[in-house]
């Protein structure tokens, strides 16, 4: 064992246990409605006059036991200062997840999500409003593909990666208990009732597979297992990176930008005390967002009693744009799932050869037009500059 790897190997037990505990908590799946399709049908039948009841799956862990396991970890024995701080912060983040999940369907839940994801700053709110004012309302798309068609496209995309990296697993599942596309611990989950815009298939593949799946798989080949589940606060950076993938591949179109802005507006209204029906109607009337899209935004924000996570998408891409304008490299972000604030730590661990360079390079960096788009962003850009006019629709 080399001296350079000793600090990490001595912390391996804590790293592995934190990773195992977060897997058991599974925040993403546990705040996903299991009855979204039925709730929409009921809402539509009520002529959009009765707020939906969204059901969540029962927790499959004992919160008290999870907390006991977390605080029994002997993190104080970790001698490497950077790893000691990282593990403590991650332990506290998991504890906040547990509390938030205990508080689902109560007024306390929103405060738990605020601790995890942060709120809406004035600059972020202004950026969202500017996007919604500048980008003309978009008509709903009528050309869609089914969950099965999208699943097949996802498997084909993974095969493209496997042509270079044969050991990359294919993990795609169509589920009847999820309401949105998601990647959960490296597995792409597709709602059985999904109707995905045809022109969104490729951008979504680069978002979900080229970013979320690939960074998971890269993290899985690192000595630090937390890079698979995510270092503390990683979500914002992951979603910003995934949106960058959409933009570089020509898929961050006007409809998508309006949805991202609408999510920020929705979170802001939630925090201002809006009720579901008021928010839904505001999205439709004040911001001229199509009915089904307004529904999707509203339930994501109101699930569990109020979830502010959706503000991180626009905030995340804004911070990625700042990184690029400052001359920062994207390469450390492909090592695994981490936040921008962790880049110095990751670079240090790479230099010490504690961590390895990314195993897989995302395909979206090299598709036709992507390098040129990336160069333009490096010259300086705001989220408004991502809007390229009606020809992108």
mmCIF file of C-alpha atoms in Angstrom:
data_model
loop_
_atom_site.group_PDB
_atom_site.id
_atom_site.type_symbol
_atom_site.label_atom_id
_atom_site.label_comp_id
_atom_site.label_asym_id
_atom_site.label_seq_id
_atom_site.Cartn_x
_atom_site.Cartn_y
_atom_site.Cartn_z
ATOM 1 C CA UNK A 1 0.000 0.000 0.000
ATOM 2 C CA UNK A 2 1.485 3.343 -1.007
ATOM 3 C CA UNK A 3 1.573 6.310 1.324
ATOM 4 C CA UNK A 4 -0.630 8.234 -1.105
ATOM 5 C CA UNK A 5 -3.498 5.738 -0.799
ATOM 6 C CA UNK A 6 -3.251 5.156 2.953
ATOM 7 C CA UNK A 7 -5.558 8.014 4.068
ATOM 8 C CA UNK A 8 -8.375 6.812 1.841
ATOM 9 C CA UNK A 9 -7.976 3.112 2.581
ATOM 10 C CA UNK A 10 -8.075 3.808 6.324
ATOM 11 C CA UNK A 11 -11.434 5.544 5.789
ATOM 12 C CA UNK A 12 -12.856 2.845 3.535
ATOM 13 C CA UNK A 13 -15.187 1.404 6.161
ATOM 14 C CA UNK A 14 -16.834 4.763 6.872
ATOM 15 C CA UNK A 15 -17.091 5.511 3.151
ATOM 16 C CA UNK A 16 -18.721 2.145 2.428
ATOM 17 C CA UNK A 17 -21.152 2.403 5.337
ATOM 18 C CA UNK A 18 -22.289 5.938 4.449
ATOM 19 C CA UNK A 19 -22.894 4.763 0.892
ATOM 20 C CA UNK A 20 -24.874 1.740 2.075
ATOM 21 C CA UNK A 21 -27.006 3.837 4.418
ATOM 22 C CA UNK A 22 -27.939 6.376 1.761
ATOM 23 C CA UNK A 23 -28.903 3.573 -0.598
ATOM 24 C CA UNK A 24 -31.306 2.270 2.034
ATOM 25 C CA UNK A 25 -32.838 5.742 2.456
ATOM 26 C CA UNK A 26 -33.339 6.279 -1.335
ATOM 27 C CA UNK A 27 -34.590 9.859 -1.140
ATOM 28 C CA UNK A 28 -35.408 10.183 -4.850
ATOM 29 C CA UNK A 29 -37.718 7.177 -5.057
ATOM 30 C CA UNK A 30 -39.340 7.946 -1.710
ATOM 31 C CA UNK A 31 -40.518 11.397 -2.830
ATOM 32 C CA UNK A 32 -41.868 10.143 -6.170
ATOM 33 C CA UNK A 33 -45.675 9.721 -6.357
ATOM 34 C CA UNK A 34 -46.846 6.197 -7.075
ATOM 35 C CA UNK A 35 -50.244 7.318 -8.397
ATOM 36 C CA UNK A 36 -49.417 10.254 -10.686
ATOM 37 C CA UNK A 37 -51.333 8.890 -13.693
ATOM 38 C CA UNK A 38 -54.482 8.245 -11.668
ATOM 39 C CA UNK A 39 -54.176 11.616 -9.943
ATOM 40 C CA UNK A 40 -54.002 13.378 -13.313
ATOM 41 C CA UNK A 41 -57.108 11.551 -14.552
ATOM 42 C CA UNK A 42 -59.022 12.567 -11.416
ATOM 43 C CA UNK A 43 -57.797 16.156 -11.702
ATOM 44 C CA UNK A 44 -58.853 16.364 -15.336
ATOM 45 C CA UNK A 45 -62.291 14.925 -14.529
ATOM 46 C CA UNK A 46 -62.739 17.591 -11.859
ATOM 47 C CA UNK A 47 -62.148 20.263 -14.526
ATOM 48 C CA UNK A 48 -58.984 21.169 -12.604
ATOM 49 C CA UNK A 49 -61.009 22.229 -9.592
ATOM 50 C CA UNK A 50 -59.943 19.681 -6.956
ATOM 51 C CA UNK A 51 -56.354 19.472 -5.729
ATOM 52 C CA UNK A 52 -54.885 15.988 -6.255
ATOM 53 C CA UNK A 53 -53.976 13.499 -3.573
ATOM 54 C CA UNK A 54 -50.487 12.195 -4.293
ATOM 55 C CA UNK A 55 -49.528 8.924 -2.644
ATOM 56 C CA UNK A 56 -45.972 8.039 -1.671
ATOM 57 C CA UNK A 57 -44.552 4.598 -1.022
ATOM 58 C CA UNK A 58 -44.085 3.478 2.616
ATOM 59 C CA UNK A 59 -40.569 3.884 3.991
ATOM 60 C CA UNK A 60 -38.668 0.612 4.048
ATOM 61 C CA UNK A 61 -36.260 1.671 6.776
ATOM 62 C CA UNK A 62 -36.519 2.609 10.440
ATOM 63 C CA UNK A 63 -35.469 6.268 10.784
ATOM 64 C CA UNK A 64 -34.239 5.818 14.353
ATOM 65 C CA UNK A 65 -32.044 2.862 13.392
ATOM 66 C CA UNK A 66 -30.595 4.775 10.451
ATOM 67 C CA UNK A 67 -29.716 7.708 12.708
ATOM 68 C CA UNK A 68 -28.111 5.343 15.218
ATOM 69 C CA UNK A 69 -26.018 3.779 12.457
ATOM 70 C CA UNK A 70 -24.989 7.208 11.171
ATOM 71 C CA UNK A 71 -23.815 8.551 14.499
ATOM 72 C CA UNK A 72 -22.132 5.305 15.523
ATOM 73 C CA UNK A 73 -19.692 5.763 12.642
ATOM 74 C CA UNK A 74 -16.281 6.648 14.059
ATOM 75 C CA UNK A 75 -15.659 9.578 11.773
ATOM 76 C CA UNK A 76 -13.605 11.265 14.479
ATOM 77 C CA UNK A 77 -10.900 8.641 13.867
ATOM 78 C CA UNK A 78 -10.343 9.739 10.259
ATOM 79 C CA UNK A 79 -7.020 11.573 10.298
ATOM 80 C CA UNK A 80 -7.084 13.068 6.806
ATOM 81 C CA UNK A 81 -8.659 16.532 7.354
ATOM 82 C CA UNK A 82 -10.344 16.726 3.937
ATOM 83 C CA UNK A 83 -11.914 13.265 4.227
ATOM 84 C CA UNK A 84 -12.900 13.861 7.848
ATOM 85 C CA UNK A 85 -14.805 17.013 6.848
ATOM 86 C CA UNK A 86 -16.333 15.308 3.812
ATOM 87 C CA UNK A 87 -17.633 12.342 5.819
ATOM 88 C CA UNK A 88 -19.065 14.532 8.575
ATOM 89 C CA UNK A 89 -20.884 16.709 6.066
ATOM 90 C CA UNK A 90 -22.238 13.657 4.236
ATOM 91 C CA UNK A 91 -23.421 12.053 7.475
ATOM 92 C CA UNK A 92 -25.307 15.211 8.382
ATOM 93 C CA UNK A 93 -26.848 15.420 4.904
ATOM 94 C CA UNK A 94 -28.141 11.839 5.147
ATOM 95 C CA UNK A 95 -29.585 12.633 8.577
ATOM 96 C CA UNK A 96 -31.452 15.583 7.036
ATOM 97 C CA UNK A 97 -32.777 13.263 4.310
ATOM 98 C CA UNK A 98 -34.132 10.888 6.938
ATOM 99 C CA UNK A 99 -35.859 13.711 8.811
ATOM 100 C CA UNK A 100 -37.346 15.094 5.602
ATOM 101 C CA UNK A 101 -38.721 11.683 4.656
ATOM 102 C CA UNK A 102 -40.239 11.263 8.111
ATOM 103 C CA UNK A 103 -41.950 14.621 7.577
ATOM 104 C CA UNK A 104 -43.557 13.755 4.240
ATOM 105 C CA UNK A 105 -47.150 14.918 3.922
ATOM 106 C CA UNK A 106 -46.732 17.449 6.730
ATOM 107 C CA UNK A 107 -46.001 21.176 6.717
ATOM 108 C CA UNK A 108 -42.479 20.390 7.968
ATOM 109 C CA UNK A 109 -41.411 18.609 4.786
ATOM 110 C CA UNK A 110 -40.743 21.801 2.833
ATOM 111 C CA UNK A 111 -38.293 22.981 5.506
ATOM 112 C CA UNK A 112 -36.416 19.699 5.207
ATOM 113 C CA UNK A 113 -36.071 20.148 1.456
ATOM 114 C CA UNK A 114 -34.908 23.734 1.993
ATOM 115 C CA UNK A 115 -32.087 22.399 4.156
ATOM 116 C CA UNK A 116 -31.137 19.935 1.445
ATOM 117 C CA UNK A 117 -31.453 22.123 -1.652
ATOM 118 C CA UNK A 118 -31.651 25.783 -0.643
ATOM 119 C CA UNK A 119 -34.233 28.332 -1.707
ATOM 120 C CA UNK A 120 -34.723 30.829 -4.523
ATOM 121 C CA UNK A 121 -32.419 33.836 -4.530
ATOM 122 C CA UNK A 122 -33.463 37.162 -6.062
ATOM 123 C CA UNK A 123 -31.076 36.780 -9.063
ATOM 124 C CA UNK A 124 -32.399 33.285 -9.775
ATOM 125 C CA UNK A 125 -35.996 34.497 -9.597
ATOM 126 C CA UNK A 126 -35.196 37.381 -11.973
ATOM 127 C CA UNK A 127 -33.536 35.009 -14.452
ATOM 128 C CA UNK A 128 -36.592 32.757 -14.419
ATOM 129 C CA UNK A 129 -38.984 35.664 -14.945
ATOM 130 C CA UNK A 130 -36.832 37.008 -17.793
ATOM 131 C CA UNK A 131 -36.839 33.642 -19.551
ATOM 132 C CA UNK A 132 -40.614 33.373 -19.269
ATOM 133 C CA UNK A 133 -41.129 36.937 -20.504
ATOM 134 C CA UNK A 134 -38.668 36.665 -23.399
ATOM 135 C CA UNK A 135 -39.455 33.207 -24.744
ATOM 136 C CA UNK A 136 -42.854 33.081 -26.453
ATOM 137 C CA UNK A 137 -45.295 30.451 -25.138
ATOM 138 C CA UNK A 138 -44.872 27.147 -26.904
ATOM 139 C CA UNK A 139 -47.732 25.011 -28.168
ATOM 140 C CA UNK A 140 -47.863 21.515 -26.674
ATOM 141 C CA UNK A 141 -46.023 18.932 -28.743
ATOM 142 C CA UNK A 142 -48.207 16.315 -30.396
ATOM 143 C CA UNK A 143 -45.429 13.969 -31.528
ATOM 144 C CA UNK A 144 -44.464 11.642 -28.699
ATOM 145 C CA UNK A 145 -42.962 8.211 -28.109
ATOM 146 C CA UNK A 146 -44.017 5.586 -25.595
ATOM 147 C CA UNK A 147 -42.071 4.340 -22.602
ATOM 148 C CA UNK A 148 -41.159 1.190 -24.510
ATOM 149 C CA UNK A 149 -39.759 3.125 -27.467
ATOM 150 C CA UNK A 150 -37.744 5.371 -25.167
ATOM 151 C CA UNK A 151 -36.434 2.356 -23.246
ATOM 152 C CA UNK A 152 -35.205 0.822 -26.484
ATOM 153 C CA UNK A 153 -33.501 4.096 -27.443
ATOM 154 C CA UNK A 154 -31.852 4.146 -24.015
ATOM 155 C CA UNK A 155 -30.521 0.619 -24.457
ATOM 156 C CA UNK A 156 -29.161 1.585 -27.876
ATOM 157 C CA UNK A 157 -27.430 4.618 -26.336
ATOM 158 C CA UNK A 158 -25.842 2.420 -23.678
ATOM 159 C CA UNK A 159 -24.662 0.048 -26.409
ATOM 160 C CA UNK A 160 -22.833 2.983 -28.025
ATOM 161 C CA UNK A 161 -20.914 3.419 -24.787
ATOM 162 C CA UNK A 162 -20.401 -0.331 -24.485
ATOM 163 C CA UNK A 163 -18.728 -0.379 -27.895
ATOM 164 C CA UNK A 164 -15.840 1.420 -26.189
ATOM 165 C CA UNK A 165 -16.372 0.115 -22.637
ATOM 166 C CA UNK A 166 -17.818 -3.438 -22.852
ATOM 167 C CA UNK A 167 -18.049 -3.740 -19.058
ATOM 168 C CA UNK A 168 -20.583 -0.912 -18.804
ATOM 169 C CA UNK A 169 -23.859 -2.441 -17.545
ATOM 170 C CA UNK A 170 -27.221 -1.842 -19.188
ATOM 171 C CA UNK A 171 -29.806 -1.072 -16.543
ATOM 172 C CA UNK A 172 -33.064 0.288 -17.946
ATOM 173 C CA UNK A 173 -36.461 -0.462 -16.432
ATOM 174 C CA UNK A 174 -40.003 0.619 -17.273
ATOM 175 C CA UNK A 175 -41.889 1.042 -13.982
ATOM 176 C CA UNK A 176 -45.513 1.598 -13.008
ATOM 177 C CA UNK A 177 -44.581 3.262 -9.697
ATOM 178 C CA UNK A 178 -42.602 6.285 -10.925
ATOM 179 C CA UNK A 179 -43.993 9.460 -12.471
ATOM 180 C CA UNK A 180 -40.870 10.991 -14.023
ATOM 181 C CA UNK A 181 -37.750 9.806 -15.794
ATOM 182 C CA UNK A 182 -35.038 9.285 -13.202
ATOM 183 C CA UNK A 183 -31.726 7.603 -12.581
ATOM 184 C CA UNK A 184 -31.625 5.842 -9.226
ATOM 185 C CA UNK A 185 -28.212 4.465 -8.257
ATOM 186 C CA UNK A 186 -27.182 4.053 -11.883
ATOM 187 C CA UNK A 187 -30.465 2.538 -13.096
ATOM 188 C CA UNK A 188 -32.627 4.442 -15.579
ATOM 189 C CA UNK A 189 -36.276 4.244 -14.502
ATOM 190 C CA UNK A 190 -38.964 5.126 -17.054
ATOM 191 C CA UNK A 191 -42.625 5.714 -16.144
ATOM 192 C CA UNK A 192 -44.873 3.120 -17.776
ATOM 193 C CA UNK A 193 -47.313 5.870 -18.819
ATOM 194 C CA UNK A 194 -44.632 8.173 -20.238
ATOM 195 C CA UNK A 195 -45.358 10.054 -23.463
ATOM 196 C CA UNK A 196 -42.037 11.683 -24.316
ATOM 197 C CA UNK A 197 -41.697 14.352 -26.985
ATOM 198 C CA UNK A 198 -39.996 12.861 -30.012
ATOM 199 C CA UNK A 199 -37.575 15.768 -30.281
ATOM 200 C CA UNK A 200 -36.635 15.340 -26.620
ATOM 201 C CA UNK A 201 -35.474 11.731 -26.892
ATOM 202 C CA UNK A 202 -31.836 12.426 -27.760
ATOM 203 C CA UNK A 203 -31.388 15.342 -25.317
ATOM 204 C CA UNK A 204 -32.907 13.238 -22.544
ATOM 205 C CA UNK A 205 -30.572 10.353 -23.334
ATOM 206 C CA UNK A 206 -27.583 12.687 -22.969
ATOM 207 C CA UNK A 207 -29.105 14.096 -19.764
ATOM 208 C CA UNK A 208 -30.030 10.834 -18.067
ATOM 209 C CA UNK A 209 -27.456 8.400 -19.477
ATOM 210 C CA UNK A 210 -24.638 10.650 -20.655
ATOM 211 C CA UNK A 211 -24.580 12.507 -17.339
ATOM 212 C CA UNK A 212 -26.361 10.712 -14.493
ATOM 213 C CA UNK A 213 -25.592 7.102 -15.480
ATOM 214 C CA UNK A 214 -22.053 7.787 -16.697
ATOM 215 C CA UNK A 215 -20.996 9.754 -13.607
ATOM 216 C CA UNK A 216 -22.464 6.963 -11.467
ATOM 217 C CA UNK A 217 -20.437 4.350 -13.345
ATOM 218 C CA UNK A 218 -17.305 6.484 -13.191
ATOM 219 C CA UNK A 219 -17.836 6.895 -9.449
ATOM 220 C CA UNK A 220 -18.299 3.141 -9.071
ATOM 221 C CA UNK A 221 -14.711 2.638 -10.244
ATOM 222 C CA UNK A 222 -13.248 4.986 -7.675
ATOM 223 C CA UNK A 223 -11.911 3.967 -4.246
ATOM 224 C CA UNK A 224 -14.278 6.554 -2.742
ATOM 225 C CA UNK A 225 -17.721 4.941 -2.966
ATOM 226 C CA UNK A 226 -19.508 8.173 -2.057
ATOM 227 C CA UNK A 227 -18.814 9.275 -5.630
ATOM 228 C CA UNK A 228 -21.580 6.902 -6.748
ATOM 229 C CA UNK A 229 -24.324 8.283 -4.486
ATOM 230 C CA UNK A 230 -22.979 11.822 -4.524
ATOM 231 C CA UNK A 231 -20.803 14.015 -2.351
ATOM 232 C CA UNK A 232 -22.740 16.490 -0.163
ATOM 233 C CA UNK A 233 -24.837 18.921 -2.199
ATOM 234 C CA UNK A 234 -24.016 17.276 -5.525
ATOM 235 C CA UNK A 235 -27.549 17.476 -7.000
ATOM 236 C CA UNK A 236 -27.340 21.074 -8.203
ATOM 237 C CA UNK A 237 -24.095 20.472 -10.097
ATOM 238 C CA UNK A 238 -25.322 17.180 -11.559
ATOM 239 C CA UNK A 239 -28.474 18.769 -12.944
ATOM 240 C CA UNK A 240 -26.526 21.763 -14.242
ATOM 241 C CA UNK A 241 -24.121 19.413 -16.008
ATOM 242 C CA UNK A 242 -27.016 17.415 -17.440
ATOM 243 C CA UNK A 243 -28.591 20.597 -18.809
ATOM 244 C CA UNK A 244 -25.247 21.543 -20.331
ATOM 245 C CA UNK A 245 -25.364 18.171 -22.102
ATOM 246 C CA UNK A 246 -28.771 19.067 -23.511
ATOM 247 C CA UNK A 247 -27.540 22.461 -24.689
ATOM 248 C CA UNK A 248 -24.357 21.183 -26.323
ATOM 249 C CA UNK A 249 -26.363 18.608 -28.275
ATOM 250 C CA UNK A 250 -28.896 21.192 -29.449
ATOM 251 C CA UNK A 251 -31.683 19.984 -27.176
ATOM 252 C CA UNK A 252 -32.186 22.843 -24.727
ATOM 253 C CA UNK A 253 -35.039 24.275 -26.767
ATOM 254 C CA UNK A 254 -37.525 27.057 -25.887
ATOM 255 C CA UNK A 255 -40.079 24.659 -24.369
ATOM 256 C CA UNK A 256 -37.456 23.159 -22.078
ATOM 257 C CA UNK A 257 -36.126 26.562 -20.996
ATOM 258 C CA UNK A 258 -39.663 27.695 -20.139
ATOM 259 C CA UNK A 259 -40.184 24.565 -18.036
ATOM 260 C CA UNK A 260 -36.945 25.187 -16.121
ATOM 261 C CA UNK A 261 -37.975 28.771 -15.467
ATOM 262 C CA UNK A 262 -41.492 27.680 -14.537
ATOM 263 C CA UNK A 263 -40.064 25.338 -11.910
ATOM 264 C CA UNK A 264 -38.247 28.217 -10.227
ATOM 265 C CA UNK A 265 -41.404 30.350 -10.270
ATOM 266 C CA UNK A 266 -43.343 27.431 -8.801
ATOM 267 C CA UNK A 267 -40.880 26.941 -5.956
ATOM 268 C CA UNK A 268 -40.941 30.664 -5.226
ATOM 269 C CA UNK A 269 -44.758 30.666 -5.093
ATOM 270 C CA UNK A 270 -44.728 27.572 -2.878
ATOM 271 C CA UNK A 271 -42.442 29.344 -0.418
ATOM 272 C CA UNK A 272 -44.731 32.379 -0.545
ATOM 273 C CA UNK A 273 -47.600 30.176 0.635
ATOM 274 C CA UNK A 274 -49.451 29.412 -2.610
ATOM 275 C CA UNK A 275 -51.851 26.459 -2.651
ATOM 276 C CA UNK A 276 -51.772 23.828 -5.404
ATOM 277 C CA UNK A 277 -54.728 25.136 -7.416
ATOM 278 C CA UNK A 278 -53.499 28.724 -7.248
ATOM 279 C CA UNK A 279 -50.046 27.728 -8.457
ATOM 280 C CA UNK A 280 -51.396 25.517 -11.220
ATOM 281 C CA UNK A 281 -53.650 28.312 -12.475
ATOM 282 C CA UNK A 282 -50.866 30.886 -12.243
ATOM 283 C CA UNK A 283 -48.589 28.742 -14.402
ATOM 284 C CA UNK A 284 -51.352 28.387 -16.996
ATOM 285 C CA UNK A 285 -52.706 31.949 -16.943
ATOM 286 C CA UNK A 286 -49.855 34.233 -15.894
ATOM 287 C CA UNK A 287 -47.065 32.340 -17.648
ATOM 288 C CA UNK A 288 -49.070 30.634 -20.408
ATOM 289 C CA UNK A 289 -47.617 27.205 -19.713
ATOM 290 C CA UNK A 290 -49.594 24.335 -21.302
ATOM 291 C CA UNK A 291 -51.998 22.559 -18.970
ATOM 292 C CA UNK A 292 -50.265 19.191 -18.781
ATOM 293 C CA UNK A 293 -46.881 20.863 -18.304
ATOM 294 C CA UNK A 294 -48.281 23.094 -15.561
ATOM 295 C CA UNK A 295 -49.615 19.947 -13.865
ATOM 296 C CA UNK A 296 -46.207 18.260 -14.062
ATOM 297 C CA UNK A 297 -44.454 21.290 -12.592
ATOM 298 C CA UNK A 298 -47.039 21.697 -9.834
ATOM 299 C CA UNK A 299 -47.034 18.103 -8.599
ATOM 300 C CA UNK A 300 -43.233 17.986 -8.523
ATOM 301 C CA UNK A 301 -43.243 21.050 -6.285
ATOM 302 C CA UNK A 302 -46.173 20.077 -4.041
ATOM 303 C CA UNK A 303 -45.395 16.374 -3.558
ATOM 304 C CA UNK A 304 -44.914 15.392 0.070
ATOM 305 C CA UNK A 305 -46.016 18.766 1.361
ATOM 306 C CA UNK A 306 -43.664 20.971 -0.656
ATOM 307 C CA UNK A 307 -40.347 20.176 -2.372
ATOM 308 C CA UNK A 308 -37.986 22.971 -3.416
ATOM 309 C CA UNK A 309 -35.579 20.724 -5.346
ATOM 310 C CA UNK A 310 -36.732 21.913 -8.771
ATOM 311 C CA UNK A 311 -35.046 25.280 -8.286
ATOM 312 C CA UNK A 312 -31.645 23.587 -8.562
ATOM 313 C CA UNK A 313 -31.892 23.006 -12.325
ATOM 314 C CA UNK A 314 -31.696 26.645 -13.410
ATOM 315 C CA UNK A 315 -29.343 27.444 -10.526
ATOM 316 C CA UNK A 316 -27.119 24.533 -11.492
ATOM 317 C CA UNK A 317 -26.712 25.498 -15.140
ATOM 318 C CA UNK A 318 -26.076 29.112 -14.071
ATOM 319 C CA UNK A 319 -23.168 28.009 -11.903
ATOM 320 C CA UNK A 320 -21.806 25.745 -14.641
ATOM 321 C CA UNK A 321 -21.836 28.727 -17.005
ATOM 322 C CA UNK A 322 -19.891 30.730 -14.404
ATOM 323 C CA UNK A 323 -17.341 27.915 -14.136
ATOM 324 C CA UNK A 324 -16.835 27.867 -17.898
ATOM 325 C CA UNK A 325 -16.516 31.657 -18.129
ATOM 326 C CA UNK A 326 -13.858 31.551 -15.398
ATOM 327 C CA UNK A 327 -11.824 29.053 -17.428
ATOM 328 C CA UNK A 328 -12.664 26.083 -15.230
ATOM 329 C CA UNK A 329 -12.430 22.510 -16.498
ATOM 330 C CA UNK A 330 -15.368 20.124 -16.642
ATOM 331 C CA UNK A 331 -13.115 17.063 -16.353
ATOM 332 C CA UNK A 332 -13.198 16.727 -12.527
ATOM 333 C CA UNK A 333 -17.017 16.644 -12.674
ATOM 334 C CA UNK A 334 -16.901 13.347 -14.584
ATOM 335 C CA UNK A 335 -14.974 11.516 -11.838
ATOM 336 C CA UNK A 336 -18.270 10.806 -10.073
ATOM 337 C CA UNK A 337 -21.160 12.692 -8.516
ATOM 338 C CA UNK A 338 -19.874 15.834 -6.831
ATOM 339 C CA UNK A 339 -20.553 19.543 -6.365
ATOM 340 C CA UNK A 340 -18.572 22.404 -7.856
ATOM 341 C CA UNK A 341 -17.274 23.173 -4.379
ATOM 342 C CA UNK A 342 -15.563 19.763 -4.318
ATOM 343 C CA UNK A 343 -13.461 20.364 -7.438
ATOM 344 C CA UNK A 344 -10.318 21.418 -5.480
ATOM 345 C CA UNK A 345 -10.572 18.287 -3.296
ATOM 346 C CA UNK A 346 -11.090 16.025 -6.322
ATOM 347 C CA UNK A 347 -8.145 17.621 -8.147
ATOM 348 C CA UNK A 348 -5.951 17.123 -5.100
ATOM 349 C CA UNK A 349 -6.957 13.454 -4.809
ATOM 350 C CA UNK A 350 -6.326 12.957 -8.531
ATOM 351 C CA UNK A 351 -2.864 14.499 -8.207
ATOM 352 C CA UNK A 352 -2.127 12.242 -5.238
ATOM 353 C CA UNK A 353 -3.346 9.284 -7.340
ATOM 354 C CA UNK A 354 -5.880 8.449 -4.657
ATOM 355 C CA UNK A 355 -8.608 8.797 -7.311
ATOM 356 C CA UNK A 356 -8.469 7.729 -10.943
ATOM 357 C CA UNK A 357 -9.294 9.822 -14.021
ATOM 358 C CA UNK A 358 -12.853 9.264 -15.315
ATOM 359 C CA UNK A 359 -13.363 5.821 -16.842
ATOM 360 C CA UNK A 360 -15.946 6.905 -19.438
ATOM 361 C CA UNK A 361 -16.048 10.218 -21.303
ATOM 362 C CA UNK A 362 -19.591 11.476 -22.008
ATOM 363 C CA UNK A 363 -20.484 11.270 -25.688
ATOM 364 C CA UNK A 364 -22.196 14.642 -25.572
ATOM 365 C CA UNK A 365 -18.860 16.426 -25.426
ATOM 366 C CA UNK A 366 -18.047 15.272 -28.951
ATOM 367 C CA UNK A 367 -21.284 15.288 -30.938
ATOM 368 C CA UNK A 368 -21.245 17.582 -34.011
ATOM 369 C CA UNK A 369 -21.470 21.205 -32.928
ATOM 370 C CA UNK A 370 -20.796 20.562 -29.225
ATOM 371 C CA UNK A 371 -17.168 21.810 -29.132
ATOM 372 C CA UNK A 372 -18.171 25.025 -30.890
ATOM 373 C CA UNK A 373 -21.072 25.604 -28.505
ATOM 374 C CA UNK A 374 -18.777 24.957 -25.552
ATOM 375 C CA UNK A 375 -16.269 27.507 -26.845
ATOM 376 C CA UNK A 376 -19.027 30.121 -27.051
ATOM 377 C CA UNK A 377 -20.013 29.460 -23.452
ATOM 378 C CA UNK A 378 -16.403 29.792 -22.313
ATOM 379 C CA UNK A 379 -16.414 33.309 -23.738
ATOM 380 C CA UNK A 380 -19.101 34.165 -21.170
ATOM 381 C CA UNK A 381 -22.818 33.455 -21.157
ATOM 382 C CA UNK A 382 -25.906 33.759 -18.974
ATOM 383 C CA UNK A 383 -28.941 31.482 -18.928
ATOM 384 C CA UNK A 384 -30.663 33.948 -21.295
ATOM 385 C CA UNK A 385 -27.917 33.263 -23.840
ATOM 386 C CA UNK A 386 -29.028 29.631 -23.935
ATOM 387 C CA UNK A 387 -32.171 30.774 -25.721
ATOM 388 C CA UNK A 388 -31.416 30.664 -29.422
ATOM 389 C CA UNK A 389 -34.749 31.824 -30.775
ATOM 390 C CA UNK A 390 -37.659 30.104 -32.423
ATOM 391 C CA UNK A 391 -35.533 28.110 -34.841
ATOM 392 C CA UNK A 392 -34.480 25.933 -31.892
ATOM 393 C CA UNK A 393 -38.061 24.907 -31.172
#
